[in-house]
Each structure stands twice: as C-alpha cells, then as structure tokens.
Steps between C-alpha positions, in 0.01 A plus 500: 500500500642835399444806717208712380566834336398827665173521306391153612597583857289817480198301377553256788517784753182662367308172522633429849397842632157502335196465723289361216572310177634724223439521126789525255417868453511567874838329529628694198387826663743428785797357312489687170550364153622149458369152438291449813355174369847351443605608850190335648568182303858493629386560858232232471766251389742615773239450773384158371534238773545754779277592794350797320401546138410775258162422351269653244133541587316618192693806387666564838818369660585439865716309745331217685593209720583189301191276488680207664602725794165669561389235751775609737350848525136399528535341842647816651218722382247580767136465405280781629207379705159656505349592833187320604180696541546482879854633466385794289222580749748487788737740323209732419404512869860570602537772237173660606613537861 
C-alpha cells in the first residue's frame, strides 16, 4: 500500500469530520478541484478489511463501523426506557409541589 497523496488525505479528513454523509459536490467544496471519486475509491480499498469502512449510501459517502464489528458496539449502547404511567404521575406530582 502506497501512502495517499495530499488530496486523498484531505478527502479522508473531510469525511471523518463530517456530521452527516456527504455528496461528491460537498466534499469537492471543501477540498477543491481534483478527482474526488478516485480518492474515495482509493480510500475504500485502503480501508477494506479494517474496523471502519468508507461506504456509499445513495449519492452520499460516510465512514461507518465495519459490518462484522458492529455487534461489539451494540451491546454497549444503552436503551432508553419509557416511564410507566404511574412513574409519570409521580413525577408530575413532585414537579407540581
């Protein structure tokens, strides 16, 4: 594997910092002119077989956990619980006083 060029590194940095998946145009707005698609293809190949991957969802690109590693994160996620009707009534009484 050869080290990525500065343009590919810039594309990688933009994707990593993005809060939501990005279109090619959005990535290009950050990194300027260049072959964004080729950079994404190179990054996709570079990340193949690793714990994270660059994936395309429709016309948008993003980092995500590798599918075979996702189970490790699911067990740590806390599930929010809904309060029972009695619990809500109790909190309402406490808040009222």
